[in-house]
Amino acid sequence: MSTIKTKATEQDVATFIENFAPTERRKEDAFFLKDFMERTTGFPAVLWGESMIGFGSYHYKSERSRQEGDWPLVGFSPRKAAMSLYVYSGCAGQENLLKDLGKFKMGKSCIYVNKISDIDLCVLENLIQSTVSFLKSKYPETS
């Protein structure tokens, strides 16, 4: 059975942000997002792998392969090129929310923003809440 390599770690999230965020602006945005996502999800920030900060977790089994593992409900990474937000699940209503989010680029399931002030925080909060609700209903043993 195949398992994913990115796993929750015991590393200190604040230390990670201080050392990983490439600029002062990215650091400020990362600390803001950490607090914002903790309040929005009710879960503490946990470093996953080498560069993702996640909130909550769920266990999944892929329908297309034998891969399974644990993954954060939502998260972000303060990368050099952009802040990567892992808050999109494609569940009902999220396409409409994206229209009002603000300035961003979309990857496969990742939202890239240059700075947090480019996006509407109320919309981000709704995206986070809808993703968490969707994943909790799809994976009932969510923590």
PDB file of C-alpha atoms in Angstrom:
ATOM      1  CA  MET A   1       0.000   0.000   0.000  1.00  0.00           C
ATOM      2  CA  SER A   2       1.344   3.416  -0.960  1.00  0.00           C
ATOM      3  CA  THR A   3       1.459   6.155   1.679  1.00  0.00           C
ATOM      4  CA  ILE A   4       2.171   9.843   1.347  1.00  0.00           C
ATOM      5  CA  LYS A   5       5.530  11.185   2.566  1.00  0.00           C
ATOM      6  CA  THR A   6       4.268  14.549   3.846  1.00  0.00           C
ATOM      7  CA  LYS A   7       3.263  14.015   7.474  1.00  0.00           C
ATOM      8  CA  ALA A   8       2.580  16.102  10.544  1.00  0.00           C
ATOM      9  CA  THR A   9       5.730  16.987  12.470  1.00  0.00           C
ATOM     10  CA  GLU A  10       6.520  18.196  15.981  1.00  0.00           C
ATOM     11  CA  GLN A  11       8.460  21.236  14.714  1.00  0.00           C
ATOM     12  CA  ASP A  12       7.574  24.673  16.060  1.00  0.00           C
ATOM     13  CA  VAL A  13       5.452  26.581  13.531  1.00  0.00           C
ATOM     14  CA  ALA A  14       6.649  30.041  14.618  1.00  0.00           C
ATOM     15  CA  THR A  15      10.288  29.007  14.211  1.00  0.00           C
ATOM     16  CA  PHE A  16       9.493  27.558  10.803  1.00  0.00           C
ATOM     17  CA  ILE A  17       7.862  30.818   9.666  1.00  0.00           C
ATOM     18  CA  GLU A  18      10.790  32.886  10.959  1.00  0.00           C
ATOM     19  CA  ASN A  19      13.291  30.727   9.078  1.00  0.00           C
ATOM     20  CA  PHE A  20      11.333  29.835   5.922  1.00  0.00           C
ATOM     21  CA  ALA A  21       9.404  32.970   4.922  1.00  0.00           C
ATOM     22  CA  PRO A  22      11.609  34.774   2.386  1.00  0.00           C
ATOM     23  CA  THR A  23      10.595  38.395   3.172  1.00  0.00           C
ATOM     24  CA  GLU A  24       9.280  40.426   6.089  1.00  0.00           C
ATOM     25  CA  ARG A  25       5.924  40.862   4.301  1.00  0.00           C
ATOM     26  CA  ARG A  26       5.620  37.092   3.772  1.00  0.00           C
ATOM     27  CA  LYS A  27       6.494  36.545   7.454  1.00  0.00           C
ATOM     28  CA  GLU A  28       3.834  39.020   8.600  1.00  0.00           C
ATOM     29  CA  ASP A  29       1.259  37.445   6.283  1.00  0.00           C
ATOM     30  CA  ALA A  30       2.224  33.943   7.482  1.00  0.00           C
ATOM     31  CA  PHE A  31       1.813  34.841  11.156  1.00  0.00           C
ATOM     32  CA  PHE A  32      -1.491  36.539  10.350  1.00  0.00           C
ATOM     33  CA  LEU A  33      -2.719  33.460   8.423  1.00  0.00           C
ATOM     34  CA  LYS A  34      -1.619  31.118  11.203  1.00  0.00           C
ATOM     35  CA  ASP A  35      -3.750  32.997  13.736  1.00  0.00           C
ATOM     36  CA  PHE A  36      -6.621  33.518  11.262  1.00  0.00           C
ATOM     37  CA  MET A  37      -6.805  29.835  10.320  1.00  0.00           C
ATOM     38  CA  GLU A  38      -6.529  28.691  13.942  1.00  0.00           C
ATOM     39  CA  ARG A  39      -9.503  30.917  14.835  1.00  0.00           C
ATOM     40  CA  THR A  40     -11.492  29.905  11.753  1.00  0.00           C
ATOM     41  CA  THR A  41     -10.936  26.142  12.019  1.00  0.00           C
ATOM     42  CA  GLY A  42     -10.577  25.705  15.778  1.00  0.00           C
ATOM     43  CA  PHE A  43      -7.459  23.584  15.157  1.00  0.00           C
ATOM     44  CA  PRO A  44      -3.875  24.457  16.119  1.00  0.00           C
ATOM     45  CA  ALA A  45      -1.247  25.061  13.448  1.00  0.00           C
ATOM     46  CA  VAL A  46       0.979  22.037  12.730  1.00  0.00           C
ATOM     47  CA  LEU A  47       3.948  21.858  10.389  1.00  0.00           C
ATOM     48  CA  TRP A  48       3.426  19.161   7.750  1.00  0.00           C
ATOM     49  CA  GLY A  49       6.525  17.951   5.952  1.00  0.00           C
ATOM     50  CA  GLU A  50       9.126  20.602   5.310  1.00  0.00           C
ATOM     51  CA  SER A  51       6.998  23.573   4.270  1.00  0.00           C
ATOM     52  CA  MET A  52       3.235  23.312   4.855  1.00  0.00           C
ATOM     53  CA  ILE A  53       1.333  24.618   7.859  1.00  0.00           C
ATOM     54  CA  GLY A  54      -1.874  22.633   8.321  1.00  0.00           C
ATOM     55  CA  PHE A  55      -4.963  22.785  10.500  1.00  0.00           C
ATOM     56  CA  GLY A  56      -6.859  19.671  11.539  1.00  0.00           C
ATOM     57  CA  SER A  57      -6.466  16.425   9.624  1.00  0.00           C
ATOM     58  CA  TYR A  58      -8.339  13.636   7.921  1.00  0.00           C
ATOM     59  CA  HIS A  59      -7.474  10.147   6.741  1.00  0.00           C
ATOM     60  CA  TYR A  60      -8.136   9.400   3.093  1.00  0.00           C
ATOM     61  CA  LYS A  61      -7.947   6.428   0.770  1.00  0.00           C
ATOM     62  CA  SER A  62      -7.603   7.255  -2.918  1.00  0.00           C
ATOM     63  CA  GLU A  63     -10.350   5.933  -5.168  1.00  0.00           C
ATOM     64  CA  ARG A  64      -7.945   5.815  -8.142  1.00  0.00           C
ATOM     65  CA  SER A  65      -4.862   4.268  -6.572  1.00  0.00           C
ATOM     66  CA  ARG A  66      -3.798   2.358  -3.494  1.00  0.00           C
ATOM     67  CA  GLN A  67      -2.487   5.507  -1.835  1.00  0.00           C
ATOM     68  CA  GLU A  68      -3.812   6.506   1.555  1.00  0.00           C
ATOM     69  CA  GLY A  69      -2.692   8.737   4.366  1.00  0.00           C
ATOM     70  CA  ASP A  70      -3.418  11.688   6.596  1.00  0.00           C
ATOM     71  CA  TRP A  71      -3.666  15.227   5.273  1.00  0.00           C
ATOM     72  CA  PRO A  72      -4.535  18.627   6.776  1.00  0.00           C
ATOM     73  CA  LEU A  73      -8.077  19.896   6.329  1.00  0.00           C
ATOM     74  CA  VAL A  74      -6.703  23.270   5.213  1.00  0.00           C
ATOM     75  CA  GLY A  75      -3.291  24.883   5.218  1.00  0.00           C
ATOM     76  CA  PHE A  76      -0.814  27.270   3.664  1.00  0.00           C
ATOM     77  CA  SER A  77       2.838  27.707   2.847  1.00  0.00           C
ATOM     78  CA  PRO A  78       4.749  31.026   2.785  1.00  0.00           C
ATOM     79  CA  ARG A  79       6.697  30.227  -0.386  1.00  0.00           C
ATOM     80  CA  LYS A  80       9.035  32.583  -2.218  1.00  0.00           C
ATOM     81  CA  ALA A  81       6.915  33.099  -5.351  1.00  0.00           C
ATOM     82  CA  ALA A  82       3.566  33.451  -3.557  1.00  0.00           C
ATOM     83  CA  MET A  83       1.622  32.457  -0.478  1.00  0.00           C
ATOM     84  CA  SER A  84       0.133  29.043  -1.254  1.00  0.00           C
ATOM     85  CA  LEU A  85      -3.313  28.546   0.274  1.00  0.00           C
ATOM     86  CA  TYR A  86      -4.681  25.014   0.546  1.00  0.00           C
ATOM     87  CA  VAL A  87      -8.283  25.969   1.291  1.00  0.00           C
ATOM     88  CA  TYR A  88     -10.125  24.887  -1.863  1.00  0.00           C
ATOM     89  CA  SER A  89     -11.916  21.545  -2.191  1.00  0.00           C
ATOM     90  CA  GLY A  90     -14.159  22.277  -5.173  1.00  0.00           C
ATOM     91  CA  CYS A  91     -17.262  21.554  -3.124  1.00  0.00           C
ATOM     92  CA  ALA A  92     -20.627  23.157  -3.883  1.00  0.00           C
ATOM     93  CA  GLY A  93     -20.586  26.963  -3.789  1.00  0.00           C
ATOM     94  CA  GLN A  94     -16.834  27.446  -3.839  1.00  0.00           C
ATOM     95  CA  GLU A  95     -16.681  28.535  -7.489  1.00  0.00           C
ATOM     96  CA  ASN A  96     -18.956  31.453  -6.589  1.00  0.00           C
ATOM     97  CA  LEU A  97     -16.777  32.345  -3.608  1.00  0.00           C
ATOM     98  CA  LEU A  98     -13.680  32.485  -5.818  1.00  0.00           C
ATOM     99  CA  LYS A  99     -15.317  35.218  -7.904  1.00  0.00           C
ATOM    100  CA  ASP A 100     -15.249  37.511  -4.860  1.00  0.00           C
ATOM    101  CA  LEU A 101     -11.931  36.442  -3.347  1.00  0.00           C
ATOM    102  CA  GLY A 102      -9.792  39.157  -4.939  1.00  0.00           C
ATOM    103  CA  LYS A 103      -6.450  38.981  -6.704  1.00  0.00           C
ATOM    104  CA  PHE A 104      -5.090  35.416  -6.912  1.00  0.00           C
ATOM    105  CA  LYS A 105      -3.959  32.663  -9.259  1.00  0.00           C
ATOM    106  CA  MET A 106      -5.370  29.174  -9.173  1.00  0.00           C
ATOM    107  CA  GLY A 107      -3.413  25.939  -9.363  1.00  0.00           C
ATOM    108  CA  LYS A 108      -4.972  22.493  -9.468  1.00  0.00           C
ATOM    109  CA  SER A 109      -6.311  22.798  -5.922  1.00  0.00           C
ATOM    110  CA  CYS A 110      -4.133  25.573  -4.567  1.00  0.00           C
ATOM    111  CA  ILE A 111      -4.728  29.319  -4.460  1.00  0.00           C
ATOM    112  CA  TYR A 112      -1.672  31.549  -4.868  1.00  0.00           C
ATOM    113  CA  VAL A 113      -1.702  35.107  -3.495  1.00  0.00           C
ATOM    114  CA  ASN A 114       1.103  37.652  -3.466  1.00  0.00           C
ATOM    115  CA  LYS A 115      -0.063  39.263  -0.250  1.00  0.00           C
ATOM    116  CA  ILE A 116      -2.983  38.780   2.084  1.00  0.00           C
ATOM    117  CA  SER A 117      -4.189  42.346   1.519  1.00  0.00           C
ATOM    118  CA  ASP A 118      -4.994  41.306  -2.090  1.00  0.00           C
ATOM    119  CA  ILE A 119      -7.869  39.091  -0.975  1.00  0.00           C
ATOM    120  CA  ASP A 120     -11.165  39.455   0.896  1.00  0.00           C
ATOM    121  CA  LEU A 121     -10.768  37.817   4.320  1.00  0.00           C
ATOM    122  CA  CYS A 122     -14.509  37.198   4.718  1.00  0.00           C
ATOM    123  CA  VAL A 123     -14.477  35.194   1.486  1.00  0.00           C
ATOM    124  CA  LEU A 124     -11.339  33.342   2.609  1.00  0.00           C
ATOM    125  CA  GLU A 125     -13.048  32.493   5.889  1.00  0.00           C
ATOM    126  CA  ASN A 126     -16.057  31.122   3.968  1.00  0.00           C
ATOM    127  CA  LEU A 127     -13.757  29.046   1.727  1.00  0.00           C
ATOM    128  CA  ILE A 128     -11.998  27.606   4.766  1.00  0.00           C
ATOM    129  CA  GLN A 129     -15.262  26.816   6.555  1.00  0.00           C
ATOM    130  CA  SER A 130     -16.831  25.195   3.484  1.00  0.00           C
ATOM    131  CA  THR A 131     -13.742  23.039   2.884  1.00  0.00           C
ATOM    132  CA  VAL A 132     -13.576  21.929   6.519  1.00  0.00           C
ATOM    133  CA  SER A 133     -17.320  21.110   6.528  1.00  0.00           C
ATOM    134  CA  PHE A 134     -17.056  19.222   3.246  1.00  0.00           C
ATOM    135  CA  LEU A 135     -14.058  17.156   4.356  1.00  0.00           C
ATOM    136  CA  LYS A 136     -15.589  16.419   7.776  1.00  0.00           C
ATOM    137  CA  SER A 137     -18.709  15.057   6.073  1.00  0.00           C
ATOM    138  CA  LYS A 138     -16.717  13.050   3.513  1.00  0.00           C
ATOM    139  CA  TYR A 139     -14.274  11.692   6.101  1.00  0.00           C
ATOM    140  CA  PRO A 140     -16.262  11.318   9.368  1.00  0.00           C
ATOM    141  CA  GLU A 141     -13.211  10.400  11.472  1.00  0.00           C
ATOM    142  CA  THR A 142     -11.710  13.844  10.923  1.00  0.00           C
ATOM    143  CA  SER A 143      -9.687  15.342  13.772  1.00  0.00           C
TER     144      SER A 143
END
